[in-house]
Coordinates of C-alpha atoms in Angstrom, one line a residue:
M4 CA -18.4 78.5 -128.0
T5 CA -18.3 74.8 -128.7
K6 CA -17.3 72.0 -126.5
P7 CA -14.6 69.3 -126.6
A8 CA -15.0 65.6 -126.6
L9 CA -15.1 65.2 -122.8
S10 CA -17.3 62.2 -123.4
H11 CA -14.5 60.3 -125.0
W12 CA -12.4 60.7 -121.9
I13 CA -15.2 59.5 -119.6
K14 CA -16.0 56.7 -122.0
E15 CA -12.5 55.4 -121.9
F16 CA -12.5 55.5 -118.2
I17 CA -15.8 53.7 -117.9
L18 CA -14.6 51.0 -120.2
I19 CA -11.6 50.5 -117.9
S20 CA -13.9 50.2 -114.9
I21 CA -16.1 47.7 -116.6
F22 CA -13.3 45.6 -117.7
S23 CA -12.1 45.3 -114.1
L24 CA -15.5 43.8 -113.3
F25 CA -15.4 41.3 -116.2
Q26 CA -11.6 40.7 -116.0
A27 CA -11.0 42.0 -119.5
H28 CA -9.0 44.9 -121.0
V29 CA -9.7 47.4 -123.7
Q30 CA -6.4 46.4 -125.4
A31 CA -7.2 42.7 -125.3
Q32 CA -5.3 40.4 -127.6
Q33 CA -7.1 38.2 -130.2
S34 CA -6.5 35.2 -128.0
E35 CA -8.6 36.8 -125.3
M36 CA -11.4 37.5 -127.8
D37 CA -11.2 33.9 -128.9
S38 CA -11.4 32.6 -125.4
L39 CA -14.5 34.7 -124.7
K40 CA -16.1 33.6 -127.9
A41 CA -15.3 30.0 -127.0
I42 CA -17.4 30.5 -123.8
I43 CA -20.2 31.9 -125.8
S44 CA -20.1 29.1 -128.3
K45 CA -21.0 26.6 -125.6
N46 CA -24.6 28.0 -125.7
K47 CA -24.9 27.7 -121.9
K48 CA -27.4 30.0 -120.3
N49 CA -25.5 31.1 -117.2
S50 CA -23.8 34.2 -115.7
E51 CA -20.4 33.2 -117.3
T52 CA -22.0 33.5 -120.8
V53 CA -23.6 36.8 -119.9
D54 CA -20.2 38.2 -118.7
A55 CA -18.5 36.9 -121.9
L56 CA -21.1 38.4 -124.2
T57 CA -20.8 41.8 -122.3
S58 CA -17.0 41.7 -122.5
V59 CA -17.0 41.0 -126.3
G60 CA -19.6 43.8 -126.7
T61 CA -17.3 46.1 -124.8
L62 CA -14.3 45.2 -127.0
Y63 CA -16.3 46.0 -130.1
S64 CA -17.8 49.2 -128.8
L65 CA -15.1 51.5 -130.1
T66 CA -14.6 49.7 -133.5
D67 CA -17.9 48.2 -134.6
I68 CA -21.0 49.5 -132.7
N69 CA -23.3 47.2 -134.7
K70 CA -21.4 44.1 -133.6
S71 CA -21.2 45.4 -130.1
N72 CA -25.0 45.9 -129.9
I73 CA -25.6 42.3 -131.1
Y74 CA -23.5 40.8 -128.3
L75 CA -24.8 43.2 -125.7
K76 CA -28.5 42.5 -126.6
S77 CA -27.7 38.8 -126.4
A78 CA -26.3 39.4 -122.9
V79 CA -29.5 41.2 -121.9
R80 CA -31.7 38.5 -123.3
I81 CA -29.9 35.6 -121.5
G82 CA -29.5 37.6 -118.3
Q83 CA -33.3 38.2 -118.2
Q84 CA -33.9 34.5 -118.8
I85 CA -31.7 33.3 -115.9
N86 CA -32.7 36.3 -113.7
E87 CA -29.3 37.9 -113.5
P88 CA -30.2 41.6 -113.0
E89 CA -26.7 42.9 -112.5
G90 CA -25.4 41.3 -115.7
V91 CA -28.4 42.7 -117.5
A92 CA -27.8 46.2 -116.1
W93 CA -24.1 46.2 -117.2
A94 CA -25.0 45.2 -120.7
E95 CA -27.7 47.8 -120.9
E96 CA -25.3 50.5 -119.6
L97 CA -23.0 49.7 -122.5
L98 CA -25.9 49.7 -124.9
A99 CA -26.6 53.2 -123.6
I100 CA -23.0 54.3 -124.3
N101 CA -23.4 53.0 -127.9
Q102 CA -26.6 55.0 -128.3
S103 CA -24.8 58.1 -127.1
Y104 CA -21.9 57.5 -129.6
I105 CA -24.4 57.8 -132.5
G106 CA -26.1 60.8 -131.0
N107 CA -29.3 59.2 -129.7
Y108 CA -29.1 61.0 -126.4
S109 CA -32.8 60.7 -125.3
K110 CA -32.6 56.9 -125.6
A111 CA -29.2 56.8 -123.9
I112 CA -30.5 58.9 -120.9
E113 CA -33.6 56.7 -120.6
M114 CA -31.5 53.5 -120.5
L115 CA -29.0 55.0 -118.1
L116 CA -31.6 56.3 -115.6
K117 CA -33.2 52.8 -115.6
T118 CA -29.8 51.2 -115.1
L119 CA -28.9 53.7 -112.3
K120 CA -32.1 52.8 -110.5
T121 CA -31.2 49.1 -110.8
G122 CA -27.7 49.8 -109.4
E123 CA -29.3 51.7 -106.4
Q124 CA -31.7 48.8 -105.8
L125 CA -28.9 46.2 -105.9
K126 CA -26.6 48.5 -104.0
K127 CA -23.8 48.1 -106.6
I128 CA -21.5 51.1 -106.4
P129 CA -19.5 50.4 -109.6
L130 CA -22.6 50.2 -111.6
Q131 CA -24.0 53.4 -110.2
R132 CA -20.7 55.1 -110.8
A133 CA -20.6 54.0 -114.4
C134 CA -24.1 55.4 -115.0
L135 CA -23.3 58.7 -113.3
L136 CA -20.2 59.2 -115.5
D137 CA -22.2 58.3 -118.6
L138 CA -24.9 60.8 -117.7
C139 CA -22.4 63.6 -117.0
Y140 CA -20.8 63.2 -120.4
I141 CA -24.2 63.2 -122.1
Y142 CA -25.1 66.5 -120.4
D143 CA -21.8 67.9 -121.4
D144 CA -22.7 67.2 -125.1
L145 CA -26.1 68.8 -124.4
E146 CA -24.3 71.9 -122.9
D147 CA -26.0 71.5 -119.5
Y148 CA -22.8 71.9 -117.5
S149 CA -24.3 72.3 -114.1
K150 CA -26.2 69.0 -114.5
G151 CA -23.0 67.4 -115.8
F152 CA -21.1 68.6 -112.7
Y153 CA -23.8 67.3 -110.5
Y154 CA -23.4 63.7 -111.9
S155 CA -19.6 63.8 -112.0
D156 CA -19.4 65.1 -108.4
K157 CA -21.8 62.4 -107.3
A158 CA -19.6 59.8 -108.9
Y159 CA -16.5 61.2 -107.2
H160 CA -18.1 60.9 -103.7
I161 CA -19.1 57.3 -104.1
S162 CA -15.8 56.2 -105.6
K163 CA -12.9 54.8 -103.6
S164 CA -10.3 53.9 -106.2
K165 CA -7.7 56.7 -106.6
I166 CA -7.7 56.1 -110.4
I167 CA -11.4 56.7 -110.6
K168 CA -11.3 59.7 -108.2
S169 CA -8.6 61.1 -110.4
S170 CA -10.9 60.9 -113.4
C171 CA -13.8 62.4 -111.6
L172 CA -11.6 65.3 -110.4
H173 CA -10.7 66.0 -114.0
I174 CA -14.3 66.0 -115.1
N175 CA -15.3 68.3 -112.2
G176 CA -12.5 70.8 -113.2
Y177 CA -13.6 70.6 -116.8
F178 CA -17.2 71.5 -116.0
L179 CA -16.1 74.4 -113.8
C180 CA -14.1 75.7 -116.8
K181 CA -17.1 75.4 -119.0
M182 CA -19.1 77.4 -116.4
N183 CA -16.3 80.1 -116.6
R184 CA -14.9 79.4 -113.2
P185 CA -11.3 78.4 -113.9
D186 CA -10.0 79.5 -110.5
K187 CA -12.4 77.0 -108.9
A188 CA -11.2 74.3 -111.4
L189 CA -7.5 74.6 -110.7
P190 CA -7.6 72.8 -107.3
Y191 CA -9.3 69.9 -108.9
F192 CA -6.6 69.6 -111.5
E193 CA -3.9 69.9 -108.8
K194 CA -5.4 67.0 -106.9
E195 CA -5.6 65.0 -110.1
L196 CA -2.0 65.7 -110.9
N197 CA -0.9 64.6 -107.4
I198 CA -2.7 61.3 -107.8
A199 CA -1.1 60.8 -111.3
K200 CA 2.4 61.5 -110.0
N201 CA 2.0 59.1 -107.1
L202 CA 0.7 56.2 -109.1
S203 CA 2.8 53.1 -108.4
K204 CA 4.2 50.4 -110.8
K205 CA 1.2 48.3 -109.9
E206 CA -1.0 50.7 -112.0
G207 CA 1.4 50.5 -114.9
I208 CA 3.4 53.1 -116.8
S209 CA 0.7 53.4 -119.5
M210 CA -1.9 54.4 -116.9
K211 CA 0.5 56.9 -115.4
N212 CA 1.3 58.5 -118.7
Q213 CA -2.4 58.8 -119.5
K214 CA -3.3 60.3 -116.2
L215 CA -0.4 62.8 -116.4
G216 CA -1.5 63.7 -119.9
Y217 CA -5.0 64.4 -118.7
A218 CA -3.9 66.4 -115.7
Y219 CA -1.6 68.7 -117.7
T220 CA -4.4 69.1 -120.3
G221 CA -6.7 70.2 -117.5
F222 CA -4.2 72.8 -116.4
G223 CA -4.1 74.0 -120.0
M224 CA -7.9 74.3 -120.1
A225 CA -8.0 76.3 -116.9
Y226 CA -5.2 78.8 -118.0
S227 CA -6.9 79.2 -121.4
Y228 CA -10.1 80.2 -119.7
K229 CA -8.2 82.6 -117.4
G230 CA -6.7 84.2 -120.5
N231 CA -3.1 83.1 -119.7
Y232 CA -2.6 81.6 -123.2
E233 CA 1.2 81.2 -122.9
N234 CA 0.9 79.0 -119.8
A235 CA -2.1 77.2 -121.4
L236 CA -0.1 76.2 -124.5
L237 CA 2.9 75.0 -122.3
F238 CA 0.6 72.7 -120.4
F239 CA -1.2 71.5 -123.5
R240 CA 2.2 70.5 -125.1
K241 CA 3.3 68.8 -121.9
G242 CA 0.0 66.9 -121.8
E243 CA 0.3 65.9 -125.5
A244 CA 3.8 64.6 -124.9
Y245 CA 2.5 62.1 -122.3
L246 CA -0.5 61.2 -124.3
L247 CA 1.5 60.4 -127.5
K248 CA 3.5 57.8 -125.5
G249 CA 0.6 55.5 -125.9
D250 CA -2.3 54.8 -128.2
Y251 CA -4.5 57.4 -126.5
D252 CA -6.8 58.5 -129.4
V253 CA -9.6 59.4 -127.0
P254 CA -7.8 61.9 -124.6
L255 CA -6.0 63.5 -127.5
I256 CA -9.3 64.9 -128.8
E257 CA -9.6 67.0 -125.7
N258 CA -6.0 68.2 -125.8
Y259 CA -6.1 69.1 -129.5
Y260 CA -9.5 70.7 -129.3
Y261 CA -8.6 73.1 -126.5
T262 CA -5.2 73.8 -128.0
A263 CA -7.1 74.9 -131.2
L264 CA -9.5 76.9 -129.1
T265 CA -6.6 78.7 -127.4
Y266 CA -5.0 79.6 -130.7
K267 CA -8.3 80.9 -131.9
K268 CA -8.5 83.2 -128.9
M269 CA -5.0 84.4 -129.7
K270 CA -6.2 85.1 -133.3
E271 CA -3.7 82.6 -134.8
K272 CA -6.0 81.1 -137.4
D273 CA -3.6 78.7 -139.1
S274 CA -2.5 77.1 -135.9
S275 CA -6.1 76.9 -134.7
I276 CA -7.2 75.2 -138.0
F277 CA -4.3 72.7 -137.7
Y278 CA -5.3 71.5 -134.2
Y279 CA -9.1 71.5 -135.0
K280 CA -8.2 69.2 -137.9
M281 CA -6.2 67.0 -135.5
A282 CA -9.1 66.8 -133.2
L283 CA -11.5 66.0 -136.1
E284 CA -9.2 63.3 -137.3
Q285 CA -9.4 61.5 -133.9
S286 CA -13.2 62.0 -133.8
V287 CA -13.6 60.5 -137.3
K288 CA -11.3 57.6 -136.3
I289 CA -13.6 56.5 -133.5
N290 CA -16.8 57.8 -135.2
Y291 CA -17.7 60.2 -132.4
V292 CA -20.5 62.2 -133.9
K293 CA -20.6 65.1 -131.4
G294 CA -16.8 65.5 -131.7
K295 CA -17.1 65.8 -135.4
L296 CA -19.9 68.3 -135.1
D297 CA -17.9 70.6 -132.8
C298 CA -14.9 70.6 -135.1
Y299 CA -17.0 71.2 -138.2
K300 CA -18.5 74.3 -136.6
E301 CA -15.2 75.8 -135.8
L302 CA -13.6 74.9 -139.1
A303 CA -16.5 76.5 -141.0
N304 CA -16.1 79.7 -139.0
L305 CA -12.4 79.9 -139.4
N306 CA -12.5 79.3 -143.1
S307 CA -15.3 81.7 -143.8
E308 CA -13.0 84.5 -145.1
A309 CA -9.9 82.8 -146.4
N310 CA -11.5 79.8 -148.0
P311 CA -15.3 80.2 -148.5
V312 CA -15.6 77.0 -150.5
M313 CA -14.2 74.9 -147.6
A314 CA -16.3 76.9 -145.2
V315 CA -19.5 76.0 -147.0
H316 CA -18.4 72.4 -147.1
Y317 CA -17.9 72.3 -143.3
F318 CA -21.1 74.3 -142.8
K319 CA -23.2 71.7 -144.7
L320 CA -21.6 68.9 -142.6
T321 CA -22.4 70.8 -139.5
Q322 CA -26.0 71.4 -140.5
K323 CA -26.5 67.7 -141.4
L324 CA -25.1 66.4 -138.1
N325 CA -26.8 69.1 -136.0
D326 CA -30.3 68.2 -137.4
S327 CA -29.8 64.6 -136.6
L328 CA -28.5 65.3 -133.1
F329 CA -30.7 68.1 -131.8
N330 CA -34.1 68.1 -133.4
Y331 CA -37.1 69.4 -131.5
K332 CA -38.5 65.9 -130.6
K333 CA -35.2 64.7 -129.1
K334 CA -34.8 67.9 -127.1
S335 CA -38.4 67.5 -125.7
E336 CA -37.7 63.8 -124.8
I337 CA -34.4 64.7 -123.0
Q338 CA -36.1 67.5 -121.0
A339 CA -38.9 65.1 -119.9
L340 CA -36.4 62.5 -118.9
T341 CA -34.3 65.0 -117.0
L342 CA -37.4 66.3 -115.1
N343 CA -38.4 62.8 -114.2
E344 CA -35.0 62.0 -112.9
E345 CA -34.9 65.2 -110.8
E346 CA -38.3 64.2 -109.3
R347 CA -36.9 60.7 -108.6
Q348 CA -33.8 62.1 -106.9
E349 CA -36.0 64.4 -104.8
E350 CA -38.1 61.4 -103.7
I351 CA -34.9 59.5 -102.7
I352 CA -33.6 62.5 -100.7
K353 CA -37.1 62.8 -99.0
K354 CA -37.1 59.1 -98.2
Q355 CA -33.6 59.3 -96.8
K356 CA -34.6 62.2 -94.5
E357 CA -37.7 60.3 -93.3
E358 CA -35.5 57.2 -92.6
A359 CA -33.0 59.4 -90.7
E360 CA -35.8 60.9 -88.6
I361 CA -37.2 57.5 -87.8
R362 CA -33.8 56.2 -86.8
K363 CA -33.3 59.3 -84.6
Q364 CA -36.6 58.6 -82.8
N365 CA -35.7 54.9 -82.4
I366 CA -32.3 55.8 -80.9
Q367 CA -34.1 58.1 -78.5
Y368 CA -36.6 55.4 -77.5
A369 CA -33.7 52.9 -77.0
L370 CA -31.9 55.4 -74.8
I371 CA -35.1 56.0 -72.7
A372 CA -35.7 52.2 -72.3
L373 CA -32.0 51.6 -71.4
G374 CA -32.2 54.4 -68.9
L375 CA -35.4 53.0 -67.3
V376 CA -34.0 49.5 -67.0
T377 CA -30.7 50.7 -65.6
F378 CA -32.6 52.8 -63.1
V379 CA -34.7 49.8 -62.0
I380 CA -31.6 47.7 -61.6
F381 CA -29.9 50.4 -59.4
I382 CA -33.1 50.7 -57.3
L383 CA -33.2 47.0 -56.7
I384 CA -29.5 46.9 -55.8
F385 CA -29.3 50.0 -53.5
S386 CA -32.7 50.2 -52.0
R387 CA -33.0 49.3 -48.3
G388 CA -35.3 46.9 -46.6
L389 CA -36.0 44.7 -49.6
I390 CA -34.9 41.1 -50.2
K391 CA -34.2 40.8 -53.9
S392 CA -33.5 37.6 -55.9
T393 CA -30.4 37.5 -58.1
K394 CA -32.6 36.1 -60.9
V395 CA -34.4 39.5 -61.1
I396 CA -31.1 41.3 -61.5
K397 CA -30.0 38.8 -64.2
F398 CA -33.3 39.2 -66.0
F399 CA -33.1 43.0 -66.1
G400 CA -29.4 42.7 -67.0
I401 CA -30.3 40.7 -70.1
I402 CA -33.0 43.2 -71.0
A403 CA -30.5 46.0 -70.6
L404 CA -27.9 44.1 -72.8
L405 CA -30.4 43.6 -75.6
I406 CA -31.5 47.3 -75.5
L407 CA -27.8 48.4 -75.5
F408 CA -27.1 46.2 -78.5
E409 CA -30.1 47.6 -80.4
F410 CA -29.0 51.1 -79.5
I411 CA -25.5 50.6 -80.9
N412 CA -27.0 48.9 -84.0
L413 CA -29.3 51.9 -84.7
L414 CA -26.4 54.3 -84.0
I415 CA -23.8 52.8 -86.4
H416 CA -26.1 51.2 -89.0
P417 CA -25.6 53.9 -91.6
F418 CA -21.8 53.8 -91.1
L419 CA -21.8 50.0 -91.4
E420 CA -23.8 50.1 -94.6
K421 CA -21.3 52.5 -96.1
I422 CA -18.1 50.6 -95.3
T423 CA -19.6 47.2 -96.0
H424 CA -21.4 48.3 -99.2
H425 CA -24.6 46.7 -97.8
S426 CA -23.0 43.2 -97.7
P427 CA -25.2 41.1 -95.3
I428 CA -22.2 38.9 -94.4
L429 CA -19.9 41.8 -93.5
M430 CA -22.6 43.6 -91.6
L431 CA -23.3 40.4 -89.6
L432 CA -19.6 39.9 -88.8
A433 CA -19.4 43.6 -87.7
L434 CA -22.4 43.1 -85.4
V435 CA -21.0 39.8 -84.0
S436 CA -17.8 41.7 -83.3
I437 CA -19.7 44.3 -81.3
A438 CA -21.5 41.7 -79.4
F439 CA -18.2 40.0 -78.7
L440 CA -17.0 43.3 -77.1
I441 CA -20.1 44.1 -75.0
V442 CA -21.1 40.6 -73.7
P443 CA -18.0 40.3 -71.5
L444 CA -18.6 43.8 -70.2
H445 CA -22.2 42.8 -69.4
H446 CA -21.0 39.7 -67.5
K447 CA -18.6 41.9 -65.4
L448 CA -21.4 44.3 -64.6
E449 CA -23.8 41.5 -63.8
K450 CA -21.3 39.9 -61.5
W451 CA -20.7 43.2 -59.8
A452 CA -24.5 43.8 -59.4
V453 CA -25.1 40.3 -58.0
E454 CA -22.3 40.7 -55.5
K455 CA -23.7 44.1 -54.4
L456 CA -27.1 42.5 -54.1
I457 CA -25.9 39.6 -52.0
E458 CA -24.0 42.0 -49.8
R459 CA -27.2 44.1 -49.4
N460 CA -29.3 41.1 -48.7
K461 CA -26.9 39.9 -46.0
I462 CA -27.0 43.3 -44.3
S463 CA -30.9 43.3 -44.6
R464 CA -31.1 39.9 -43.0
L465 CA -28.8 40.9 -40.2
K466 CA -30.9 43.9 -39.4
T467 CA -34.0 41.8 -39.6
S468 CA -32.6 39.2 -37.2
Q469 CA -31.7 41.9 -34.7

């Protein structure tokens, strides 16, 4: 059974995410394009030029890949010259998308894994998320659905935006359907639909229509895999109605493809052929090679009896595209890249476990040290017969304060990294806030300890004088 154009859906979503970074929009007006080109024409080698080149490359990516590549490669070149690793990574991520559009998956995976590593090193969550979504759509095209689910689920867990989470939920549900687990997929589509229904005016009516269309299409997919074709078609039609309210060529491919697949299961050939042609039309419109291949395969099979001439035509187109997409060399390259990435992820997990173990040991050492210092202070305060100096108490009090601060730092450091996204300034502010809370407490305890010590010293002197 063939696959839909999930990649288009992801690609559209990724482009929206990228445009939020570069303050551009997929449906940009010509005036915006002109303003970006005006920045580029200044020939300045700075981050503004890199961002402008990447934005123009993004705008061209769905209409003219060659032009898109020219601008993106220029962004990479200038970014490398001015040592702008994040700008270079975003441009390379888009170049990888363009490679996947034309079916060069091995090159796309190689570039994305490199960019993902850069995102991890720079601790840039949006960049990591974009790469993860790109990888999941590629593995969908390669029919490795478990690997696709792995990357989409990873993207979901590092995302905070409800729009992005909605998209990841849809992809997760899709992959579960492809693994023939529609009952597991339905909860994902339900969560996606709840998010879509609760989108505010701030997100815009266009975004709401798109997300509702996707969610209902997801329900249609799940019911189709469950064998409940009547409900599946109802949801597909509902999804199509929302998607037709805007210029949503990309998501319509998924809707039409699965509508066609459902009619095929129902043995309604004419309706199935009609919707496969609709999906093919959208795929040709944006030059999506894998989408065309899937539709050619289905149309060749469906026409094999009624229209053999047309079946041969589609079969030849299928064979031609299939040879270019999945020759032996490319499959070997993809397998090698996948294996290398699995090994790298295992190394990351191993390193994280080692760091967690070291942090656990450090916390234990800090607790032991804090306990010893506290014990010494109490001995000095409450022991009888010794004349102690308040300076000794203050000294040990400062030591205890420093150990306590380090203990708290070790304990909450992973949490701080997560909520501050590794921002040094935010982490510093958080630690200063903690210090602001514990220092007054330290002074109160120190005052109490000194008073106790003075009281004990007076008692000791009185006993000595007697």
